[in-house]
Structures are given as structure tokens and as C-alpha cells.
Coordinates of C-alpha atoms in Angstrom, one line a residue:
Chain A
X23 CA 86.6 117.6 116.8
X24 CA 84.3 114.8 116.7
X25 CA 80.7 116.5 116.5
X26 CA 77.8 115.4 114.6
X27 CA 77.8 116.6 110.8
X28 CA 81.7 117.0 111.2
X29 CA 83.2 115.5 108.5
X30 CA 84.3 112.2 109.9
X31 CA 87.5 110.8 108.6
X32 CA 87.8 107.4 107.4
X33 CA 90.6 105.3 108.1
X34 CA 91.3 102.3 105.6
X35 CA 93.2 100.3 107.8
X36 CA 93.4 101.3 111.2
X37 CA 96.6 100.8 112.8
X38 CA 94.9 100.1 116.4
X39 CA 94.4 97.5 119.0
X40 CA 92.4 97.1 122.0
X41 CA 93.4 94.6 124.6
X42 CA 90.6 93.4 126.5
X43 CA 91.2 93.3 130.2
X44 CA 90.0 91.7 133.5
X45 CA 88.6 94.8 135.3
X46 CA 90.8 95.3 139.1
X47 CA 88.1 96.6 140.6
X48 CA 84.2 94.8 140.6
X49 CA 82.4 96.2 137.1
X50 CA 78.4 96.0 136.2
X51 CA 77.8 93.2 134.6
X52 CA 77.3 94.9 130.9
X53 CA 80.4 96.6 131.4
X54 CA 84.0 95.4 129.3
X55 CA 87.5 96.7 130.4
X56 CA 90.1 97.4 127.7
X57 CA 93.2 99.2 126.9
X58 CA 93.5 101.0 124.2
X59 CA 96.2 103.5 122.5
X60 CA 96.3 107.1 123.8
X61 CA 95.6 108.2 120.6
X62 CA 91.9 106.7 120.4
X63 CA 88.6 108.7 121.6
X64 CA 85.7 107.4 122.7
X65 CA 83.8 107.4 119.7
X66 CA 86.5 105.8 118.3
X67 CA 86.2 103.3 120.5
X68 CA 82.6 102.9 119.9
X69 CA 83.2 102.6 116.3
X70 CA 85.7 100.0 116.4
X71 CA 83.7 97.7 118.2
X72 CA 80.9 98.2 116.6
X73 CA 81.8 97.8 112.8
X74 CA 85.1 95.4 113.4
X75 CA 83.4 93.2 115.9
X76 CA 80.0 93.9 115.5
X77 CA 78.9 94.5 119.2
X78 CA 76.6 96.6 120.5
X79 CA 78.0 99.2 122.1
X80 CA 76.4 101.7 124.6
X81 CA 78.5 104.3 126.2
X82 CA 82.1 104.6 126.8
X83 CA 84.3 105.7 129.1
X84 CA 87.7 106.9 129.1
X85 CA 90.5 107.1 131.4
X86 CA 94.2 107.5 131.0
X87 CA 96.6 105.3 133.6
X88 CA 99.7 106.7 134.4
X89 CA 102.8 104.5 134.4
X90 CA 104.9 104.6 137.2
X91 CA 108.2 106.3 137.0
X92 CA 109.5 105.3 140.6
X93 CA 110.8 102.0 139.9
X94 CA 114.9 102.4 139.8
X95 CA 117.0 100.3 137.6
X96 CA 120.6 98.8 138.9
X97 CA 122.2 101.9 137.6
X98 CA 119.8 104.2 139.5
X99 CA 118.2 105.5 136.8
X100 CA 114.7 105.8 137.0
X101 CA 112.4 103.1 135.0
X102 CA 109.5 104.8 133.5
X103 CA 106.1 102.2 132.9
X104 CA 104.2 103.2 129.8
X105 CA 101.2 104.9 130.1
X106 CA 98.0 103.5 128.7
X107 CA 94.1 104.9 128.3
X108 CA 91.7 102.1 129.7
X109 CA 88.0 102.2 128.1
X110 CA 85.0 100.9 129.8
X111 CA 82.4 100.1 127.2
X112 CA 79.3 99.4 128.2
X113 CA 77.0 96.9 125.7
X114 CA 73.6 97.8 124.3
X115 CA 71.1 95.6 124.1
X116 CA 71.1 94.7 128.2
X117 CA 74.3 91.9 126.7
X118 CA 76.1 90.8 129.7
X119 CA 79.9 89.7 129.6
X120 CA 82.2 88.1 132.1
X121 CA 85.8 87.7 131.6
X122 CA 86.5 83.7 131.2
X123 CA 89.3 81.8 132.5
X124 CA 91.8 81.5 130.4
X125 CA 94.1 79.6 131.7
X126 CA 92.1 76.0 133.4
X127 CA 94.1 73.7 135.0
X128 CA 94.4 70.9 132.3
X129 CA 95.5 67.2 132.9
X130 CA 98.9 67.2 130.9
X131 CA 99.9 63.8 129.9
X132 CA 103.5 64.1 128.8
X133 CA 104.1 63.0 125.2
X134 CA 106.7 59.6 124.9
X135 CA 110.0 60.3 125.1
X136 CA 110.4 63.6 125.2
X137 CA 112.4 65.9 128.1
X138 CA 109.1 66.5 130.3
X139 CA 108.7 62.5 131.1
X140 CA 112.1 61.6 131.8
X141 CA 111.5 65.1 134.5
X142 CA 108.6 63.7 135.5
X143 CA 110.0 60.8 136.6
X144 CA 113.1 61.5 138.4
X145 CA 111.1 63.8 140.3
X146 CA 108.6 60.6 141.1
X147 CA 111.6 58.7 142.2
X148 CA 112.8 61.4 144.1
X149 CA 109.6 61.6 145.7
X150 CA 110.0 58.0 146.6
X151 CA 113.4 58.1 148.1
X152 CA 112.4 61.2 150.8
X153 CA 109.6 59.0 151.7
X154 CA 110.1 57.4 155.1
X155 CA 110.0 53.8 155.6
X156 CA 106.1 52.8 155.6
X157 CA 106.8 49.7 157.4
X158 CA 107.7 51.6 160.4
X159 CA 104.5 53.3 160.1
X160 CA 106.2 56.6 158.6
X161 CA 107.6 57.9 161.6
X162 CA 111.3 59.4 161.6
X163 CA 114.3 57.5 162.5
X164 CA 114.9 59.2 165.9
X165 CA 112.2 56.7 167.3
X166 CA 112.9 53.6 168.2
X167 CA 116.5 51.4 168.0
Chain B
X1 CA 89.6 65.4 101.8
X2 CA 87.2 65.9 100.1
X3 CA 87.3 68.8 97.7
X4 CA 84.9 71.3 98.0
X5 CA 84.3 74.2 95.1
X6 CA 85.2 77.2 97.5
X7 CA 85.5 80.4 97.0
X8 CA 89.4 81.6 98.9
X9 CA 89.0 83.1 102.3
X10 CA 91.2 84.1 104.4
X11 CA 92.6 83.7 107.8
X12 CA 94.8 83.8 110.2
X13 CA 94.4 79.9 110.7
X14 CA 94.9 77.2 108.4
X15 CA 93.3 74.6 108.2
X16 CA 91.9 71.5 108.5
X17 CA 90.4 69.2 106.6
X18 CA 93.5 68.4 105.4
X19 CA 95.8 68.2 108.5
X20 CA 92.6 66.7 110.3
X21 CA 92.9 64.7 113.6
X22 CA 90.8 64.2 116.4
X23 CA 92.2 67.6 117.9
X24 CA 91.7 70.6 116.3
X25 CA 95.0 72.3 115.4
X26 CA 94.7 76.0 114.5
X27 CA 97.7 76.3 112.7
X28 CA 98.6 80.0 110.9
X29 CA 97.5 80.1 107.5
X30 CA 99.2 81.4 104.8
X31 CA 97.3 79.6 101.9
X32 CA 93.2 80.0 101.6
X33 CA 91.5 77.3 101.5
X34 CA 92.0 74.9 98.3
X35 CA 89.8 74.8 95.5
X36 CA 88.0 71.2 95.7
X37 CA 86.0 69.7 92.8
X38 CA 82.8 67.9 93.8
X39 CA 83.6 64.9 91.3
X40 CA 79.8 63.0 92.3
X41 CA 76.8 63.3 94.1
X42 CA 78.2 60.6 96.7
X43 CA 81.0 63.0 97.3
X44 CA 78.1 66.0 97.8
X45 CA 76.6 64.2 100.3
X46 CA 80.1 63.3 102.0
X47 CA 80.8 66.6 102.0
X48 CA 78.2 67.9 103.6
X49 CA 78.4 65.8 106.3
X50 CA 82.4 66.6 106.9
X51 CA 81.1 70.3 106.2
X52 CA 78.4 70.6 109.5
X53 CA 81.4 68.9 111.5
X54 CA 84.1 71.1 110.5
X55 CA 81.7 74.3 110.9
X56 CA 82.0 74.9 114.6
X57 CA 85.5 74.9 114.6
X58 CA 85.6 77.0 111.5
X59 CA 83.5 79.6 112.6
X60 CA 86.8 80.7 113.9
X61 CA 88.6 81.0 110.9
X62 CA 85.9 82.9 108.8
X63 CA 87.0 86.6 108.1
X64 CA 85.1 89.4 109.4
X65 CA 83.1 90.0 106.5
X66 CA 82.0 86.5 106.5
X67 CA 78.6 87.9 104.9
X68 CA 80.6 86.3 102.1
X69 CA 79.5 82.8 101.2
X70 CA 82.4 80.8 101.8
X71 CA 81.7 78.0 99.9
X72 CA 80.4 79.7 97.3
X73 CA 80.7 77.9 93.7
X74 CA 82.0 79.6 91.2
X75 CA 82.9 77.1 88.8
X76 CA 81.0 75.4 85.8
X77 CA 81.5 72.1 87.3
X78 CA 77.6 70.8 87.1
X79 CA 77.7 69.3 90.8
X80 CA 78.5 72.1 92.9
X81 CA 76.2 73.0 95.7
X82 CA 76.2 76.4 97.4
X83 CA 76.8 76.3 100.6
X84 CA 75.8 79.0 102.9
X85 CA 77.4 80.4 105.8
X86 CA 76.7 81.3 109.6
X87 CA 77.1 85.1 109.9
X88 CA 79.7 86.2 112.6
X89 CA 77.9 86.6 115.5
X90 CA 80.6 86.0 117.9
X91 CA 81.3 89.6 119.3
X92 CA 83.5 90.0 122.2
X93 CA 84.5 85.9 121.9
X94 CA 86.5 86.6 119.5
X95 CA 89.0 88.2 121.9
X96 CA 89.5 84.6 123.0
X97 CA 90.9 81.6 121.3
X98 CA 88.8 79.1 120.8
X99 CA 87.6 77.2 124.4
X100 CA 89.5 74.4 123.0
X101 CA 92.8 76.3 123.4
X102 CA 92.4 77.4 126.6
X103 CA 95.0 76.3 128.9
X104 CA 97.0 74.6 126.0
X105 CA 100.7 75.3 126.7
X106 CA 101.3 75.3 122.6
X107 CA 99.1 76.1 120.3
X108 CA 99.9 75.4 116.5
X109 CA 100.3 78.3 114.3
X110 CA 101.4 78.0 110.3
X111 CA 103.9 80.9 109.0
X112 CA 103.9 84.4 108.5
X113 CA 102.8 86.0 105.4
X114 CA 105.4 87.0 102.7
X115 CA 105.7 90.2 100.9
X116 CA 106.0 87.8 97.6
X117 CA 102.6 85.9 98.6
X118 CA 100.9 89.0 99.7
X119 CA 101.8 90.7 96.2
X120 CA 99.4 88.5 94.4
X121 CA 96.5 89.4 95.9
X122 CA 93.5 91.6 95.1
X123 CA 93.0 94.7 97.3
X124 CA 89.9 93.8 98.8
X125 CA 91.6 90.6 99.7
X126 CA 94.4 92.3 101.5
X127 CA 92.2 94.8 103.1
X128 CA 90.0 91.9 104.2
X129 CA 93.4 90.2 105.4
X130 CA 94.6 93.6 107.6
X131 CA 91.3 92.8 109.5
X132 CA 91.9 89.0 110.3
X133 CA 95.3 89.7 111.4
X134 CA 94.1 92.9 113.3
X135 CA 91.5 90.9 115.1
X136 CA 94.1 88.1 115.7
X137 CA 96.4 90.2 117.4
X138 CA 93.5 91.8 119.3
X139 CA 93.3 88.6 120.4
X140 CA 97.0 87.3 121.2
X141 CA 97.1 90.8 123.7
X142 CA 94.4 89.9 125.5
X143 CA 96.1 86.3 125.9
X144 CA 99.3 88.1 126.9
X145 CA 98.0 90.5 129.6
X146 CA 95.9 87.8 131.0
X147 CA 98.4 85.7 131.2
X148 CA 100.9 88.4 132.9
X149 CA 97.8 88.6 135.4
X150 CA 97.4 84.7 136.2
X151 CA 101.5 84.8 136.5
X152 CA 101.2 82.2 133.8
X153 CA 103.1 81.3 130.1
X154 CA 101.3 82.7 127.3
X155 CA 101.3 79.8 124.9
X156 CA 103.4 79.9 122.1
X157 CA 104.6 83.9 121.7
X158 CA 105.8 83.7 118.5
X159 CA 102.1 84.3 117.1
X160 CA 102.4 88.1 117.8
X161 CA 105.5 88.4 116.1
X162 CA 104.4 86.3 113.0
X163 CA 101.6 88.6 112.9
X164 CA 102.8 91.9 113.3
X165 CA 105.3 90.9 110.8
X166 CA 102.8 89.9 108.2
X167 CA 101.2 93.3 108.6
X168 CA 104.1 95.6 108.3
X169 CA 104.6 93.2 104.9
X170 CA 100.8 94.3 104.0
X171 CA 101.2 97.5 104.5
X172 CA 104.5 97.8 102.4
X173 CA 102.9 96.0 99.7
X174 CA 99.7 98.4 100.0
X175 CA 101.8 101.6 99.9
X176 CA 103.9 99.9 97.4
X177 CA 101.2 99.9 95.3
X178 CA 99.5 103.5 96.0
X179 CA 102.6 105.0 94.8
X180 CA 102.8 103.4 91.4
X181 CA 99.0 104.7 90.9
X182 CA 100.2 107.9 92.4
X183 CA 103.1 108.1 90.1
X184 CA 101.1 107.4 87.3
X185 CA 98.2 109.9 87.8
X186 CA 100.4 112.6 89.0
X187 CA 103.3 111.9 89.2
X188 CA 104.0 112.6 92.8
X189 CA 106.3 110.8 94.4
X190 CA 105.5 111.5 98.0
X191 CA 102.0 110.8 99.8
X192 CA 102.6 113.7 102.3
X193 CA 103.7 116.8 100.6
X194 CA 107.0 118.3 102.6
X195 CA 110.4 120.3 101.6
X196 CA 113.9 120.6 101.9
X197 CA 114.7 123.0 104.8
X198 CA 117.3 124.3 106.8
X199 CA 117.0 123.9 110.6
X200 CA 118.8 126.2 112.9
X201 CA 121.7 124.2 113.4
X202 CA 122.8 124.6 110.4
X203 CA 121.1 120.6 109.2
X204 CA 119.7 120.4 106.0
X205 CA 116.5 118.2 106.1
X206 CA 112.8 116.8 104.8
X207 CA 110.8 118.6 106.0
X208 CA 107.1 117.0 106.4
X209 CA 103.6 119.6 106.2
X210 CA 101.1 119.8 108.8
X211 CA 97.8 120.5 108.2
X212 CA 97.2 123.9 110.1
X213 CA 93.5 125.5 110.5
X214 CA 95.2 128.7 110.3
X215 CA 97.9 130.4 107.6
X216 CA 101.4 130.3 108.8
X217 CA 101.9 133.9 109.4
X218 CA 99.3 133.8 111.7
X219 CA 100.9 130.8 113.7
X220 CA 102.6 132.4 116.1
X221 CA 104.4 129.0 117.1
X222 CA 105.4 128.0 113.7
X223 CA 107.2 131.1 113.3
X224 CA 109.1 130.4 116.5
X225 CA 110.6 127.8 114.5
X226 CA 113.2 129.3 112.5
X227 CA 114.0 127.4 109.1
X228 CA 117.1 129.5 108.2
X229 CA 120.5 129.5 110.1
X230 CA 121.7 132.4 111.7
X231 CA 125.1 133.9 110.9
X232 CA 126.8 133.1 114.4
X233 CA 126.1 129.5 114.1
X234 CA 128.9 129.0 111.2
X235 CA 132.3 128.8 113.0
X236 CA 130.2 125.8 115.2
X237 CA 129.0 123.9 111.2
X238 CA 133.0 124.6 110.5
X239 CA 134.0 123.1 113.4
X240 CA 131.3 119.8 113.1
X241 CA 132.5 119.4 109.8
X242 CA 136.6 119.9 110.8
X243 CA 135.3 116.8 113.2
X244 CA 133.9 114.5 111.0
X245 CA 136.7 115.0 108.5
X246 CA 139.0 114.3 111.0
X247 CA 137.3 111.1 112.0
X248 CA 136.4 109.9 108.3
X249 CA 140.4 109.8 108.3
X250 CA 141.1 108.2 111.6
X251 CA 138.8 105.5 110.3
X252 CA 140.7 105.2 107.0
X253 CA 144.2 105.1 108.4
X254 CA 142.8 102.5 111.2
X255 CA 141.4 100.0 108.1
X256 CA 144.6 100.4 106.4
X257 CA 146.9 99.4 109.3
X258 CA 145.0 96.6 110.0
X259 CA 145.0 95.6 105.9
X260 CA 148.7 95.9 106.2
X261 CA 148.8 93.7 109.4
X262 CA 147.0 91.1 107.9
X263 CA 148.9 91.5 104.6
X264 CA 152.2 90.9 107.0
X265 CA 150.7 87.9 109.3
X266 CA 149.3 86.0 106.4
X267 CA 151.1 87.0 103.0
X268 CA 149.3 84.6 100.8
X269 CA 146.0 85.4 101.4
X270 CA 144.2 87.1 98.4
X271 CA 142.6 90.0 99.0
X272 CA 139.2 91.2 97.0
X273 CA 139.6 94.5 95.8
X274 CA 136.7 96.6 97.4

């Protein structure tokens, strides 16, 4: 039990890892989602952060998620989602963090001669061909003679 | 490049100076950084210029404990110049890839550590390594779920397998190594103390302790679990046994009727005796 002036144990090299999330639902600003394994408390948490990755941290807050287990598989049998214990850590030190996009849309200029060009530009010419005739002012064929 | 007296450091990323282009490729480091030589005070002043651009997109690469100097000279070459370090102050960014990544659809990444590699190092070293590759694959999850959530690839995958691989390799090593002390100052084979035991069923296996707050006779749920096997349970270990034997030979005759097949179809064909 994890009291103070209870011996604490120390691990050497800890065999965890948090996954930081983007929170579902709206969080205070201070506040940092992650999953963790169901075998980590909050002062474990707390810990962790704080001498790995050197934050500040204020409080914590635990919750485990239950994984579905009403999914069915095409043999009927029922498909069980992993459970997983989801942390809200709130920073010390009035430290603010929003979760970033990851994933901005990036101008991609395909590299010479590789598969991805060639793609891009059959699908250019393909483009092209559905394209109606501009001199007819791009109407269909069913006007006119 | 220019060589630089450095002390080795590690992480997950190699780098740079060498490979060097206008983009910054993060590539999985085995190998530490070299050991440079500052060869003239021309070169010193190179360096450092080369140095203040490189350190942005090193801060990355430092190990957690980058109190450590990272350039710190430890040579007797005359010209070297220490070199201090930033202190890690990145906290929850280093969850995230550098900005530069984001959105990449491949990101670089060298190869896995070996057992062989890991073997030569020092134990702070490796305990400093568990933590760059721990923080790394803190990193590559939250890449994963995010990118699960956006519906999107997560660029190149095969960074959480390299890195889970070069830990279970650390931690073999590591163990590898607490045994030999252990044999040596005790003689102990095993870590966790434990037993041979007989289980109910008639199995006879290791048995691994638990640490218990109380005496076994007074756990009432430990004694639930019986570690003898009851007389009634003997015709069933008869019959398991009668089963396996009987399957042992089903396998043997089956491997020698197809031998003798062979040995018909294809007569000249020489057989190793195994």
C-alpha cells in the first residue's frame, strides 16, 4: 500500500508505457489524457512523469475502461476489446497543454520515377478524358445535334 | 564532418552530421556518436558553428539524463573545447516526434540493437539506453493511437517493433549478467526462489514463491491448493501416459512408412543418418 513512510519499492527498469491520448470529451486546459497499464496506480503515475519526463505533475486521476465484449466474430464467437486504465494528470505549475496535430496535410511532391508518379498521372489523364468537351461550354452531349 | 572530442551518448536516433542534408533524417541509432578529434583551432571554430545548427535538432536525440555533458572532452588532445549542453526541458513534447516529422508518411529509422552490440556496454549505459528506448516507444504509441483516431497511416511501423526488440535484447543481456554475479556470490541459480511440486493432476512442476504477509498455515487459500496427488487420480495418470505412449508410436511408425516410401520412389537418394 502506497502510504507515506511505507517502504517504497524501486524499480530499475520499469517495464511500462503510457500512451498519451487526445481526451473524447472537452478537458481543462492543465489537464493530459493517457492510457496506462492496469497495473500502474496513481502515484505511479505521478512518479513516472515526474522523474522520466520531468513534468510537473499535480494530481491524478484514475479510471479503468472496459473493453467491449459484444462485437461477434464470423464464427459467432464473441470478440473481447482489451481493457485499459486512462489517467488524467493534471500539471503543476498552472503549465497548460494542448494535444497538437499530428498529422497536417503536407504538399507531397512525388519522388522521380517511382510507382506514386506514374499513379499520379494516369489518374490526371483520367481526369482529363471524363472531362466534357470545353468548347461546347461543358455541357453534356444530350444538348444540341 | 567535422570531428568533435565527444563523450558516447545514446539514442534512439542516429545521426547526423554525417548523413547531413538539408532535411533532417532521424534515423535509428545503433552506434553513439563518433569520437572526433579537433585537429586546429580553425576546425574549433567550424565546429562550433555546425554545433549551434545541429543543436535544435539534436535536442531530440539527447538521453534523458542529458545533465551529462555531451560533448564533453575527455581526451589529452590540447584543443578540445567543452562543450555544454541544454538540459531537457522538453516535458510532454517528447511524446511527439519532432514538428518536422509530422505528417511525414516515412520517417527514417537505423536498426535495432543487437544482443552482441548491447554486450559491450557499461551498465549505466544500458540502463541509460532502457530509458531512450522507453521514452521512444512512449512516443511511437502515442503516434499509433493518434493516428487510429485521425483514420490515418502511422508512418513507418516498423519502429515499434525494432524497439521493443532491442529491449527484450537489453533485458536478456541485463539478466544475463545478474546471474553470473549471482552465481558467483551465491551461487544461486534462480532470481525468484521456487520448488519442484506436484499439482493435483498428477503434473510434476516449478513451482515459483509468493511473497505472503502471512505464514502459509494461516492462508487459508493456499492450503486450498493441494500440492500432493490424491490416490484416485492414478488410473487417469495411467491412462494419460497409456496415450502418449501410444501416440509416441503412431508417430514413429508414421516417419518410418514415409522413410520407406521415399526409399522406394527415389532409391538413390542418400539418406543422413539422424
Amino acid at each position: 500500500m502506497i502510504r507515506l513512510g511505507n517502504p517504497q519499492l524501486r524499480i530499475f527498469r520499469p517495464n511500462w508505457f503510457l500512451t498519451l491520448v487526445r481526451p473524447g470529451k472537452e478537458q481543462p486546459p492543465d489537464t493530459v489524457q493517457f492510457r496506462i497499464p492496469m497495473e500502474m496506480t496513481k502515484c505511479d503515475v505521478k512518479n513516472y512523469l515526474e522523474k522520466i519526463y520531468n513534468v510537473p505533475v499535480g494530481a491524478v486521476r484514475t479510471r479503468i475502461q472496459f473493453g467491449s465484449n459484444k462485437k461477434r466474430n464470423h464464427l459467432n464467437q464473441k470478440v473481447k476489446q482489451p481493457d485499459y486504465k486512462v489517467a488524467y494528470v493534471q500539471l503543476a505549475q498552472g503549465q497548460t497543454f494542448t494535444f497538437p496535430d499530428i498529422f497536417p496535410e503536407k504538399e507531397r511532391m512525388p519522388t522521380e520515377g517511382s510507382m506514386e508518379e506514374m499513379q499520379e498521372k494516369f489518374m490526371e489523364d483520367e481526369k482529363q478524358r471524363q472531362k466534357l468537351d470545353p468548347r461546347r461550354g461543358g455541357v453534356t452531349e444530350w444538348f444540341g445535334l | 564532418m567535422f570531428p568533435i572530442l565527444g563523450k558516447k551518448k545514446y539514442s534512439p536516433t542516429i545521426k547526423m552530421a554525417a548523413s547531413s542534408s538539408a532535411g533532417r533524417v532521424l534515423t535509428l541509432c545503433k552506434q553513439f556518436q563518433n569520437v572526433f578529434r579537433i585537429s586546429s583551432s580553425i576546425n574549433t571554430q567550424h565546429c562550433s558553428t555546425t554545433l549551434i545548427k545541429y543543436q535544435p535538432r539534436l535536442y531530440r536525440e539527447k538521453s534523458p539524463l542529458a545533465a551529462l555533458s555531451w560533448y564533453s572532452p575527455a581526451s589529452s588532445v590540447g584543443q578540445c573545447r567543452a562543450l555544454h549542453t541544454t538540459i531537457n526541458r522538453r516535458g510532454l513534447e517528447e511524446f511527439f516526434d519532432l514538428p518536422e516529422n509530422w505528417g511525414e508518411t516515412n520517417v527514417k529509422s537505423g536498426a535495432p540493437w543487437t544482443a552482441k552490440q548491447l554486450r559491450t556496454k557499461s551498465n549505466e549505459d544500458l540502463h541509460k539506453l532502457w530509458y531512450v528506448l522507453l521514452k521512444e516507444k512512449n512516443l511511437l504509441l502515442t503516434l499509433e493511437q493518434e493516428a487510429r483516431r485521425q483514420r490515418v497511416q502511422m508512418p513507418s511501423p516498423e519502429r515499434s517493433r525494432k524497439v521493443e526488440r532491442s529491449m527484450i535484447r537489453l533485458e536478456t543481456v541485463v539478466k544475463e549478467r545478474e546471474t553470473a554475479l549471482r552465481l558467483l556470490q551465491t551461487g544461486q541459480e534462480k532470481a525468484r526462489p521456487g520448488a519442484w511440486r506436484r499439482n493435483v493432476f498428477g503434473y510434476v512442476y516449478w513451482y515459483r514463491f509468493k511473497e505472503y504477509a502471512i505464514p502459509w498455515h494461516m492462508n487459508r487459500r493456499y492450503k486450498r491448493k493441494r500440492f500432493f496427488t490424491p490416490k484416485f487420480v492414478q488410473p487417469h495418470i495411467r491412462l494419460r501416459i497409456e496415450k502418449h505412449l501410444r501416440e509416441k508410436a503412431r508417430k514413429a511408425t508414421l516417419e518410418k512408412k514415409t522413410q520407406s516410401k521415399l526409399k522406394e520412389k527415389f532409391p538413390r537418394v542418400k539418406v543422413s543418418a539422424s
